[in-house]
Amino acid sequence: MNPRPAQSPQPHQPQRSTAPAPVAAPDPYFPNSGDPRYRVHRYELALDYRPGPNRLGGTARLSAVAVTALAEFALDLAEFRIGRVLVDGKAARYTHRAGKLRIRPAKALAAGAAFTVEVHYTGNPRPVRSPWGGLGWEELTDGALVASQPVGAPSWFPCNDRPADKATYQIAVTTPSPYTVVVGGRLLTRTTRASSTTWVYEQAAPTSTYLVTVSIGQYRPVALAERPAVPQTGFVPERLTGPFAADFGRQPAMMACFEEAFGPYPFGEYAVVVADEELDVPVEAQGVATFGTNHLGGGWERERLVAHELAHQWFGNSVSVADWSHIWLNEGLAKYAEWLWSERSGGPSAAARAADAHRLLAGLPQDLRLGDPGRKLMFDDRLYQRGGLTVHALRRALGDAAFFRMLRDWAGFHRHGVVDTADFTAHAAGYASAPLDGLFEAWLWRPELPPLPV
Ligand SMILES: [Zn+2]
């Protein structure tokens, strides 16, 4: 399917290969997260959440395959009280320390064996601490939300916390009936018993653990677009439905713009939650984006965030990074999507936006290597700006026709897949009439800012 050209050597990545390895390496930025010796293909979570006491209890059932023979394996899970752990229905021994649930099945697993794990757990979920603040499950004044990027998922469910280990999900959440529960995917059933309601969602598309989300709050649904377009619904505090409709009124047009530029929207629906609090930044999840009340109010600085989060559905969520060192692929393409929306909606051109970003970067320290920024700089604003500029440089080098074919094919060939930077540079080379090695060397691997491409 993929007419991938012969790969040109990547001067700074001699160890990388696009051939599937039997056992993936640990994440270079988060070596303690995940266990590459097995893969999960499905999670079934049945959770009960009480917002007042912030109490979460539940059962997680994982269907997995051993990549290598396993006498023991590890799941990532923050501090919870563990009730039972079963492997293939039989009680298993385990230890639970420092965010790792290490499980020793009664019988060792053979390489290639399919197995199930069931974990019963209860506790008071709280965010995982990180240099970027709390990650994962966050209690709100009235409800809760989840924003896990990059390693917050273990704050609320046991998982193999690697972006490359994508799985399907069924998530059932029981909570007091006044609350609305939003999870990415299709709502299968909603059942009320006594004063509680159970919401069951199915996420059929392969999903990275950090992109699994739950929002619980007193929200009112606002339809932005219905079939035959991609259904788009806002979940918004009652008093903010007016401002929301004004600010997100252009989102269906953005959806159409991005479908034209990147190909069909990769999921069945798109939900936008406006949590009833101020949030530092909006966050993307699979088929969902979460904003704060401070992200309403109009103007380009807010509108660009709506475009950015929507673009992540293609870049990051559908086409996902193999490990966190490749994060520029998510953020550079989402940043460029902001500029593309500006250009196509009658605002300043992408070239003008790129010139602004270049001016900004020229006045800042130039010590960031975009293709491997290191954990400390992975969410640095310079990575976003330079990522957008790199995509812009590529557009200049390829010309519009080849550039947009390249972009659409990238999203199409790798739909619901996992990629790295070498995949992208090799893919782009297939659309160029001259070698791109110099361009990628300058933009991805050298810290100095190259001149603005004109
Ligand atoms: Zn982003």
Short mmCIF file of C-alpha atoms and ligand atoms in Angstrom, two decimals:
data_model
loop_
_atom_site.label_atom_id
_atom_site.label_comp_id
_atom_site.label_asym_id
_atom_site.label_seq_id
_atom_site.Cartn_x
_atom_site.Cartn_y
_atom_site.Cartn_z
CA MET A 1 0.00 0.00 0.00
CA ASN A 2 2.65 2.45 1.00
CA PRO A 3 4.81 3.44 -1.95
CA ARG A 4 7.53 4.31 0.47
CA PRO A 5 10.76 5.17 -1.32
CA ALA A 6 14.01 3.54 -0.32
CA GLN A 7 15.01 5.07 2.95
CA SER A 8 17.81 7.59 2.88
CA PRO A 9 20.19 7.25 5.80
CA GLN A 10 19.25 9.34 8.83
CA PRO A 11 22.55 10.79 10.00
CA HIS A 12 21.52 11.22 13.62
CA GLN A 13 19.41 8.12 14.04
CA PRO A 14 21.56 5.14 13.15
CA GLN A 15 19.71 2.93 15.62
CA ARG A 16 16.25 3.52 14.17
CA SER A 17 14.59 1.11 11.80
CA THR A 18 11.12 0.92 10.37
CA ALA A 19 11.16 -2.92 10.47
CA PRO A 20 8.97 -4.25 13.26
CA ALA A 21 11.14 -5.34 16.16
CA PRO A 22 10.11 -8.40 18.18
CA VAL A 23 10.33 -6.40 21.40
CA ALA A 24 10.20 -2.61 21.26
CA ALA A 25 12.71 -0.60 23.27
CA PRO A 26 11.52 1.25 26.39
CA ASP A 27 10.47 4.85 25.73
CA PRO A 28 13.65 6.97 25.62
CA TYR A 29 12.00 9.80 27.61
CA PHE A 30 9.93 7.67 29.99
CA PRO A 31 11.84 4.39 30.41
CA ASN A 32 9.76 3.47 33.48
CA SER A 33 6.45 3.71 31.62
CA GLY A 34 5.01 0.69 29.89
CA ASP A 35 6.28 -2.82 29.34
CA PRO A 36 7.18 -3.57 25.71
CA ARG A 37 7.17 -7.35 26.29
CA TYR A 38 3.42 -7.60 25.71
CA ARG A 39 0.75 -5.74 23.73
CA VAL A 40 -2.79 -4.94 24.77
CA HIS A 41 -5.45 -4.98 22.08
CA ARG A 42 -8.51 -4.26 24.23
CA TYR A 43 -9.39 -2.67 27.55
CA GLU A 44 -12.78 -3.07 29.21
CA LEU A 45 -13.16 -0.71 32.15
CA ALA A 46 -16.18 -0.80 34.48
CA LEU A 47 -15.85 2.15 36.85
CA ASP A 48 -17.90 3.71 39.61
CA TYR A 49 -17.12 7.32 40.50
CA ARG A 50 -18.50 9.41 43.38
CA PRO A 51 -17.61 13.09 42.81
CA GLY A 52 -18.10 14.31 46.43
CA PRO A 53 -15.59 12.01 48.11
CA ASN A 54 -13.62 11.65 44.82
CA ARG A 55 -13.86 7.89 45.06
CA LEU A 56 -13.14 5.63 42.09
CA GLY A 57 -13.59 1.90 42.07
CA GLY A 58 -13.63 -0.52 39.26
CA THR A 59 -12.55 -3.48 37.28
CA ALA A 60 -10.21 -3.40 34.32
CA ARG A 61 -10.10 -6.33 31.91
CA LEU A 62 -7.23 -6.32 29.46
CA SER A 63 -6.88 -8.64 26.48
CA ALA A 64 -3.22 -8.91 25.58
CA VAL A 65 -0.62 -10.89 23.69
CA ALA A 66 2.81 -11.83 25.03
CA VAL A 67 5.53 -10.67 22.63
CA THR A 68 8.10 -12.77 24.45
CA ALA A 69 7.83 -15.57 27.01
CA LEU A 70 6.73 -14.01 30.31
CA ALA A 71 7.15 -15.35 33.83
CA GLU A 72 6.01 -11.92 35.03
CA PHE A 73 4.96 -8.61 33.49
CA ALA A 74 4.10 -5.10 34.66
CA LEU A 75 1.14 -2.76 34.35
CA ASP A 76 1.32 0.94 35.17
CA LEU A 77 -1.07 1.93 37.97
CA ALA A 78 -0.86 4.73 40.53
CA GLU A 79 -1.77 4.33 44.19
CA PHE A 80 -4.97 2.31 44.55
CA ARG A 81 -6.02 -0.49 46.83
CA ILE A 82 -5.88 -3.67 44.77
CA GLY A 83 -8.67 -6.17 45.38
CA ARG A 84 -7.87 -9.07 43.08
CA VAL A 85 -5.63 -9.73 40.13
CA LEU A 86 -6.52 -12.55 37.76
CA VAL A 87 -4.61 -13.77 34.71
CA ASP A 88 -6.68 -15.95 32.40
CA GLY A 89 -9.27 -16.16 35.18
CA LYS A 90 -6.83 -17.49 37.79
CA ALA A 91 -5.55 -15.57 40.81
CA ALA A 92 -2.07 -14.21 40.19
CA ARG A 93 0.59 -13.00 42.61
CA TYR A 94 1.53 -9.36 42.39
CA THR A 95 3.43 -6.50 43.97
CA HIS A 96 2.39 -2.87 43.65
CA ARG A 97 5.09 -0.26 44.22
CA ALA A 98 6.10 3.08 42.71
CA GLY A 99 3.39 3.04 40.06
CA LYS A 100 4.14 -0.49 38.87
CA LEU A 101 1.79 -3.42 39.34
CA ARG A 102 4.08 -6.42 38.76
CA ILE A 103 2.13 -9.57 38.08
CA ARG A 104 3.32 -13.16 38.21
CA PRO A 105 0.77 -15.47 36.58
CA ALA A 106 0.23 -18.93 38.09
CA LYS A 107 1.61 -20.34 34.83
CA ALA A 108 4.24 -18.56 32.72
CA LEU A 109 3.01 -17.21 29.38
CA ALA A 110 4.53 -18.46 26.14
CA ALA A 111 5.73 -16.04 23.46
CA GLY A 112 2.77 -15.22 21.22
CA ALA A 113 0.19 -16.39 23.79
CA ALA A 114 -3.03 -14.41 24.12
CA PHE A 115 -4.00 -13.75 27.74
CA THR A 116 -6.40 -11.70 29.83
CA VAL A 117 -5.71 -9.72 32.97
CA GLU A 118 -8.39 -8.57 35.37
CA VAL A 119 -7.61 -6.02 38.08
CA HIS A 120 -10.08 -4.90 40.76
CA TYR A 121 -9.10 -1.61 42.39
CA THR A 122 -10.47 1.26 44.48
CA GLY A 123 -9.14 4.54 45.80
CA ASN A 124 -9.05 8.32 45.55
CA PRO A 125 -7.61 9.09 42.14
CA ARG A 126 -5.22 12.00 41.95
CA PRO A 127 -2.96 13.39 39.25
CA VAL A 128 0.45 11.85 38.62
CA ARG A 129 3.14 14.42 39.44
CA SER A 130 5.29 15.63 36.56
CA PRO A 131 7.49 18.59 35.57
CA TRP A 132 4.40 19.94 33.73
CA GLY A 133 2.08 19.74 36.73
CA GLY A 134 -0.44 17.04 37.57
CA LEU A 135 -1.33 14.58 34.81
CA GLY A 136 -4.32 12.30 34.43
CA TRP A 137 -7.39 12.17 36.64
CA GLU A 138 -8.20 15.55 38.11
CA GLU A 139 -10.97 16.27 40.57
CA LEU A 140 -12.87 19.47 39.69
CA THR A 141 -15.03 21.62 41.96
CA ASP A 142 -18.01 19.66 40.64
CA GLY A 143 -16.89 16.60 38.70
CA ALA A 144 -13.67 15.34 37.19
CA LEU A 145 -11.67 15.26 33.99
CA VAL A 146 -8.73 13.34 32.59
CA ALA A 147 -5.80 14.92 30.70
CA SER A 148 -2.99 12.38 30.61
CA GLN A 149 -0.42 13.49 28.04
CA PRO A 150 2.15 12.08 28.27
CA VAL A 151 2.13 9.63 31.20
CA GLY A 152 -1.00 10.31 33.30
CA ALA A 153 -3.17 7.34 32.31
CA PRO A 154 -2.10 5.18 35.30
CA SER A 155 -3.80 7.77 37.56
CA TRP A 156 -7.09 6.05 36.77
CA PHE A 157 -6.65 2.66 35.12
CA PRO A 158 -4.04 -0.11 34.94
CA CYS A 159 -2.40 0.01 31.53
CA ASN A 160 0.61 -0.58 29.37
CA ASP A 161 1.42 3.11 29.24
CA ARG A 162 3.18 3.47 25.88
CA PRO A 163 1.81 5.62 23.05
CA ALA A 164 2.57 2.86 20.53
CA ASP A 165 0.50 0.22 22.33
CA LYS A 166 -2.86 1.22 20.86
CA ALA A 167 -6.00 -0.70 21.81
CA THR A 168 -9.77 -0.52 21.55
CA TYR A 169 -11.76 0.39 24.65
CA GLN A 170 -15.12 -0.21 26.22
CA ILE A 171 -15.61 2.14 29.16
CA ALA A 172 -18.59 2.00 31.52
CA VAL A 173 -18.86 4.75 34.13
CA THR A 174 -21.48 4.78 36.88
CA THR A 175 -21.95 8.09 38.66
CA PRO A 176 -24.78 10.13 40.26
CA SER A 177 -27.51 10.84 37.70
CA PRO A 178 -27.23 14.67 37.53
CA TYR A 179 -23.79 14.30 35.95
CA THR A 180 -23.01 13.82 32.30
CA VAL A 181 -20.18 11.45 31.39
CA VAL A 182 -18.22 12.09 28.19
CA VAL A 183 -15.78 9.48 26.91
CA GLY A 184 -14.41 9.38 23.38
CA GLY A 185 -16.28 7.04 21.04
CA ARG A 186 -19.85 5.94 20.62
CA LEU A 187 -22.33 5.99 23.51
CA LEU A 188 -23.79 2.46 23.51
CA THR A 189 -26.18 2.67 26.45
CA ARG A 190 -27.20 4.93 29.29
CA THR A 191 -29.05 3.20 32.10
CA THR A 192 -30.43 4.83 35.24
CA ARG A 193 -30.96 2.77 38.39
CA ALA A 194 -32.01 4.46 41.63
CA SER A 195 -29.97 7.69 41.75
CA SER A 196 -27.05 6.51 39.58
CA THR A 197 -26.61 6.34 35.83
CA THR A 198 -24.26 4.04 33.94
CA TRP A 199 -22.81 5.35 30.67
CA VAL A 200 -21.24 2.77 28.36
CA TYR A 201 -18.98 3.96 25.56
CA GLU A 202 -17.21 1.99 22.85
CA GLN A 203 -14.03 3.36 21.29
CA ALA A 204 -13.52 1.04 18.33
CA ALA A 205 -10.48 2.85 16.89
CA PRO A 206 -7.03 1.90 18.20
CA THR A 207 -6.23 4.40 20.95
CA SER A 208 -3.07 5.31 22.84
CA THR A 209 -3.44 5.18 26.64
CA TYR A 210 -2.71 8.91 27.07
CA LEU A 211 -5.62 9.72 24.74
CA VAL A 212 -8.23 7.87 26.78
CA THR A 213 -10.37 10.33 28.67
CA VAL A 214 -13.39 10.78 30.91
CA SER A 215 -15.16 14.02 31.72
CA ILE A 216 -17.78 14.09 34.45
CA GLY A 217 -19.74 17.27 35.06
CA GLN A 218 -23.07 19.05 34.91
CA TYR A 219 -23.00 19.65 31.19
CA ARG A 220 -25.58 20.45 28.59
CA PRO A 221 -25.10 19.02 25.08
CA VAL A 222 -24.90 21.55 22.22
CA ALA A 223 -25.03 20.13 18.68
CA LEU A 224 -22.59 21.91 16.34
CA ALA A 225 -23.09 19.60 13.39
CA GLU A 226 -25.04 16.44 12.77
CA ARG A 227 -25.07 13.77 10.09
CA PRO A 228 -24.20 13.59 7.25
CA ALA A 229 -21.25 15.69 8.43
CA VAL A 230 -19.07 14.34 11.24
CA PRO A 231 -21.32 14.68 14.31
CA GLN A 232 -19.86 17.39 16.56
CA THR A 233 -21.25 18.04 20.02
CA GLY A 234 -20.25 20.41 22.76
CA PHE A 235 -20.71 19.52 26.45
CA VAL A 236 -20.88 22.84 28.19
CA PRO A 237 -22.00 24.32 31.53
CA GLU A 238 -25.54 25.64 31.06
CA ARG A 239 -24.62 29.32 31.51
CA LEU A 240 -21.90 29.12 28.83
CA THR A 241 -23.93 27.62 25.97
CA GLY A 242 -24.29 31.07 24.32
CA PRO A 243 -20.58 31.98 24.29
CA PHE A 244 -19.75 28.39 23.30
CA ALA A 245 -22.02 28.50 20.25
CA ALA A 246 -20.36 31.78 19.19
CA ASP A 247 -16.77 30.57 19.70
CA PHE A 248 -17.17 27.10 18.24
CA GLY A 249 -19.58 28.11 15.48
CA ARG A 250 -16.76 27.90 12.93
CA GLN A 251 -15.64 24.42 13.98
CA PRO A 252 -17.78 22.59 11.38
CA ALA A 253 -16.11 24.75 8.70
CA MET A 254 -12.72 23.85 10.18
CA MET A 255 -13.69 20.19 10.02
CA ALA A 256 -14.52 20.56 6.32
CA CYS A 257 -11.26 22.46 5.71
CA PHE A 258 -9.15 19.79 7.43
CA GLU A 259 -10.98 16.91 5.73
CA GLU A 260 -10.07 18.51 2.44
CA ALA A 261 -6.44 19.04 3.45
CA PHE A 262 -5.77 15.86 5.48
CA GLY A 263 -8.40 13.39 4.26
CA PRO A 264 -11.49 11.98 6.01
CA TYR A 265 -11.86 12.63 9.75
CA PRO A 266 -10.46 9.44 11.33
CA PHE A 267 -13.17 8.81 13.96
CA GLY A 268 -16.93 8.52 14.13
CA GLU A 269 -17.64 11.71 16.08
CA TYR A 270 -16.01 14.67 17.78
CA ALA A 271 -16.94 15.97 21.21
CA VAL A 272 -15.76 19.19 22.82
CA VAL A 273 -16.01 19.53 26.60
CA VAL A 274 -15.81 22.92 28.28
CA ALA A 275 -15.00 22.11 31.90
CA ASP A 276 -16.42 24.55 34.42
CA GLU A 277 -12.94 25.75 35.48
CA GLU A 278 -9.99 27.57 34.02
CA LEU A 279 -7.42 25.19 32.53
CA ASP A 280 -3.79 25.92 31.58
CA VAL A 281 -4.17 24.57 28.05
CA PRO A 282 -6.84 22.68 26.13
CA VAL A 283 -6.04 18.99 25.63
CA GLU A 284 -6.77 16.50 22.91
CA ALA A 285 -8.08 12.99 23.50
CA GLN A 286 -9.44 10.36 21.10
CA GLY A 287 -12.52 11.90 19.49
CA VAL A 288 -12.70 14.54 22.25
CA ALA A 289 -11.03 17.80 23.20
CA THR A 290 -11.30 19.49 26.59
CA PHE A 291 -11.20 23.24 27.04
CA GLY A 292 -11.50 25.50 30.10
CA THR A 293 -13.83 28.47 30.63
CA ASN A 294 -10.81 30.73 29.95
CA HIS A 295 -10.64 29.38 26.39
CA LEU A 296 -13.97 30.97 25.51
CA GLY A 297 -14.23 34.61 24.47
CA GLY A 298 -13.26 34.76 20.81
CA GLY A 299 -10.24 36.16 18.98
CA TRP A 300 -7.48 34.42 17.01
CA GLU A 301 -5.58 33.21 20.10
CA ARG A 302 -8.62 31.17 21.10
CA GLU A 303 -9.78 30.18 17.62
CA ARG A 304 -6.36 28.76 16.82
CA LEU A 305 -6.71 26.43 19.82
CA VAL A 306 -9.98 25.07 18.41
CA ALA A 307 -8.15 24.33 15.14
CA HIS A 308 -5.11 22.90 16.94
CA GLU A 309 -7.07 20.39 19.02
CA LEU A 310 -9.17 19.32 16.04
CA ALA A 311 -6.03 18.76 13.92
CA HIS A 312 -4.64 16.41 16.58
CA GLN A 313 -7.41 13.95 15.68
CA TRP A 314 -5.41 13.27 12.50
CA PHE A 315 -1.91 14.00 13.82
CA GLY A 316 -1.28 12.41 17.19
CA ASN A 317 -4.51 10.50 17.69
CA SER A 318 -4.98 8.60 14.43
CA VAL A 319 -1.33 8.77 13.30
CA SER A 320 0.48 8.30 16.62
CA VAL A 321 4.08 8.56 17.73
CA ALA A 322 6.07 5.38 18.32
CA ASP A 323 7.65 7.06 21.34
CA TRP A 324 7.78 10.55 22.83
CA SER A 325 10.99 11.63 21.10
CA HIS A 326 8.89 12.11 17.93
CA ILE A 327 6.44 14.56 19.51
CA TRP A 328 7.20 17.26 16.92
CA LEU A 329 5.18 15.15 14.46
CA ASN A 330 2.08 15.78 16.61
CA GLU A 331 2.73 19.39 17.52
CA GLY A 332 4.35 20.63 14.31
CA LEU A 333 1.48 19.40 12.17
CA ALA A 334 -1.16 20.70 14.63
CA LYS A 335 0.57 24.09 14.67
CA TYR A 336 0.69 24.15 10.89
CA ALA A 337 -3.03 23.29 10.82
CA GLU A 338 -3.68 26.51 12.80
CA TRP A 339 -1.90 28.49 10.08
CA LEU A 340 -3.69 26.61 7.33
CA TRP A 341 -7.05 27.41 8.91
CA SER A 342 -6.01 31.08 9.17
CA GLU A 343 -5.13 31.09 5.47
CA ARG A 344 -8.26 29.31 4.32
CA SER A 345 -10.70 31.23 6.51
CA GLY A 346 -9.73 34.67 5.23
CA GLY A 347 -7.08 35.50 7.86
CA PRO A 348 -3.34 36.00 7.41
CA SER A 349 -1.68 33.43 5.12
CA ALA A 350 0.29 30.48 6.48
CA ALA A 351 3.39 32.24 5.15
CA ALA A 352 2.58 35.33 7.24
CA ARG A 353 1.95 33.18 10.33
CA ALA A 354 5.24 31.37 9.66
CA ALA A 355 7.07 34.70 9.39
CA ASP A 356 5.65 35.71 12.81
CA ALA A 357 6.80 32.41 14.33
CA HIS A 358 10.25 32.84 12.77
CA ARG A 359 10.60 36.34 14.23
CA LEU A 360 9.57 35.00 17.63
CA LEU A 361 12.09 32.13 17.52
CA ALA A 362 14.91 34.35 16.26
CA GLY A 363 14.79 36.19 19.60
CA LEU A 364 14.87 33.02 21.74
CA PRO A 365 17.68 30.61 22.71
CA GLN A 366 18.49 28.14 19.92
CA ASP A 367 19.27 25.00 21.85
CA LEU A 368 16.40 22.76 20.79
CA ARG A 369 16.78 19.84 18.40
CA LEU A 370 13.31 19.37 17.02
CA GLY A 371 13.75 15.72 16.00
CA ASP A 372 14.79 14.68 19.52
CA PRO A 373 14.16 17.58 21.91
CA GLY A 374 14.64 15.66 25.16
CA ARG A 375 12.04 15.22 27.86
CA LYS A 376 12.64 18.69 29.34
CA LEU A 377 11.79 20.55 26.12
CA MET A 378 9.11 18.27 24.69
CA PHE A 379 6.31 20.76 25.50
CA ASP A 380 8.41 23.91 25.00
CA ASP A 381 6.58 26.50 22.90
CA ARG A 382 9.62 26.63 20.59
CA LEU A 383 8.94 23.01 19.61
CA TYR A 384 5.46 23.95 18.44
CA GLN A 385 6.63 27.02 16.50
CA ARG A 386 9.62 25.34 14.93
CA GLY A 387 7.52 22.27 14.14
CA GLY A 388 5.08 24.48 12.23
CA LEU A 389 7.99 26.17 10.46
CA THR A 390 9.46 22.81 9.44
CA VAL A 391 6.16 21.84 7.83
CA HIS A 392 6.09 25.25 6.16
CA ALA A 393 9.64 24.72 4.82
CA LEU A 394 8.47 21.40 3.41
CA ARG A 395 5.51 23.05 1.69
CA ARG A 396 7.89 25.57 0.10
CA ALA A 397 10.25 22.80 -1.03
CA LEU A 398 7.55 20.52 -2.48
CA GLY A 399 5.15 23.10 -3.88
CA ASP A 400 1.47 23.14 -2.93
CA ALA A 401 0.21 20.28 -5.10
CA ALA A 402 2.84 17.75 -3.96
CA PHE A 403 2.79 19.04 -0.37
CA PHE A 404 -0.94 18.53 0.10
CA ARG A 405 -0.80 15.12 -1.61
CA MET A 406 2.03 14.19 0.76
CA LEU A 407 0.04 15.35 3.82
CA ARG A 408 -3.15 13.56 2.82
CA ASP A 409 -1.27 10.36 2.02
CA TRP A 410 0.60 10.56 5.33
CA ALA A 411 -2.70 10.68 7.25
CA GLY A 412 -4.20 8.00 4.99
CA PHE A 413 -1.37 5.47 4.84
CA HIS A 414 -0.79 5.61 8.60
CA ARG A 415 -4.42 5.99 9.68
CA HIS A 416 -4.78 4.47 13.16
CA GLY A 417 -1.10 3.51 13.06
CA VAL A 418 2.18 4.37 14.72
CA VAL A 419 5.03 6.32 13.13
CA ASP A 420 8.39 7.92 13.81
CA THR A 421 10.39 10.80 12.36
CA ALA A 422 12.29 8.54 9.95
CA ASP A 423 8.95 7.35 8.53
CA PHE A 424 7.95 10.97 7.93
CA THR A 425 11.18 12.10 6.28
CA ALA A 426 11.19 9.02 4.02
CA HIS A 427 7.52 9.59 3.15
CA ALA A 428 8.08 13.26 2.29
CA ALA A 429 11.11 12.41 0.13
CA GLY A 430 8.79 10.42 -2.13
CA TYR A 431 7.01 13.66 -3.15
CA ALA A 432 10.10 15.79 -3.76
CA SER A 433 11.90 16.36 -7.04
CA ALA A 434 15.19 17.07 -5.20
CA PRO A 435 16.63 15.48 -2.05
CA LEU A 436 15.25 16.85 1.24
CA ASP A 437 18.18 15.69 3.38
CA GLY A 438 19.55 19.23 3.78
CA LEU A 439 16.14 20.61 4.76
CA PHE A 440 15.56 17.96 7.41
CA GLU A 441 19.13 18.17 8.68
CA ALA A 442 18.77 21.94 9.20
CA TRP A 443 15.24 21.96 10.68
CA LEU A 444 15.17 18.70 12.65
CA TRP A 445 18.68 17.99 13.78
CA ARG A 446 20.59 21.28 14.14
CA PRO A 447 19.63 23.64 16.96
CA GLU A 448 20.32 26.89 15.04
CA LEU A 449 17.26 28.44 13.42
CA PRO A 450 17.48 28.18 9.61
CA PRO A 451 16.42 31.21 7.55
CA LEU A 452 12.72 31.66 6.89
CA PRO A 453 11.86 29.68 3.73
CA VAL A 454 10.47 32.00 1.04
ZN ZN B 1 -0.94 20.11 20.64
#
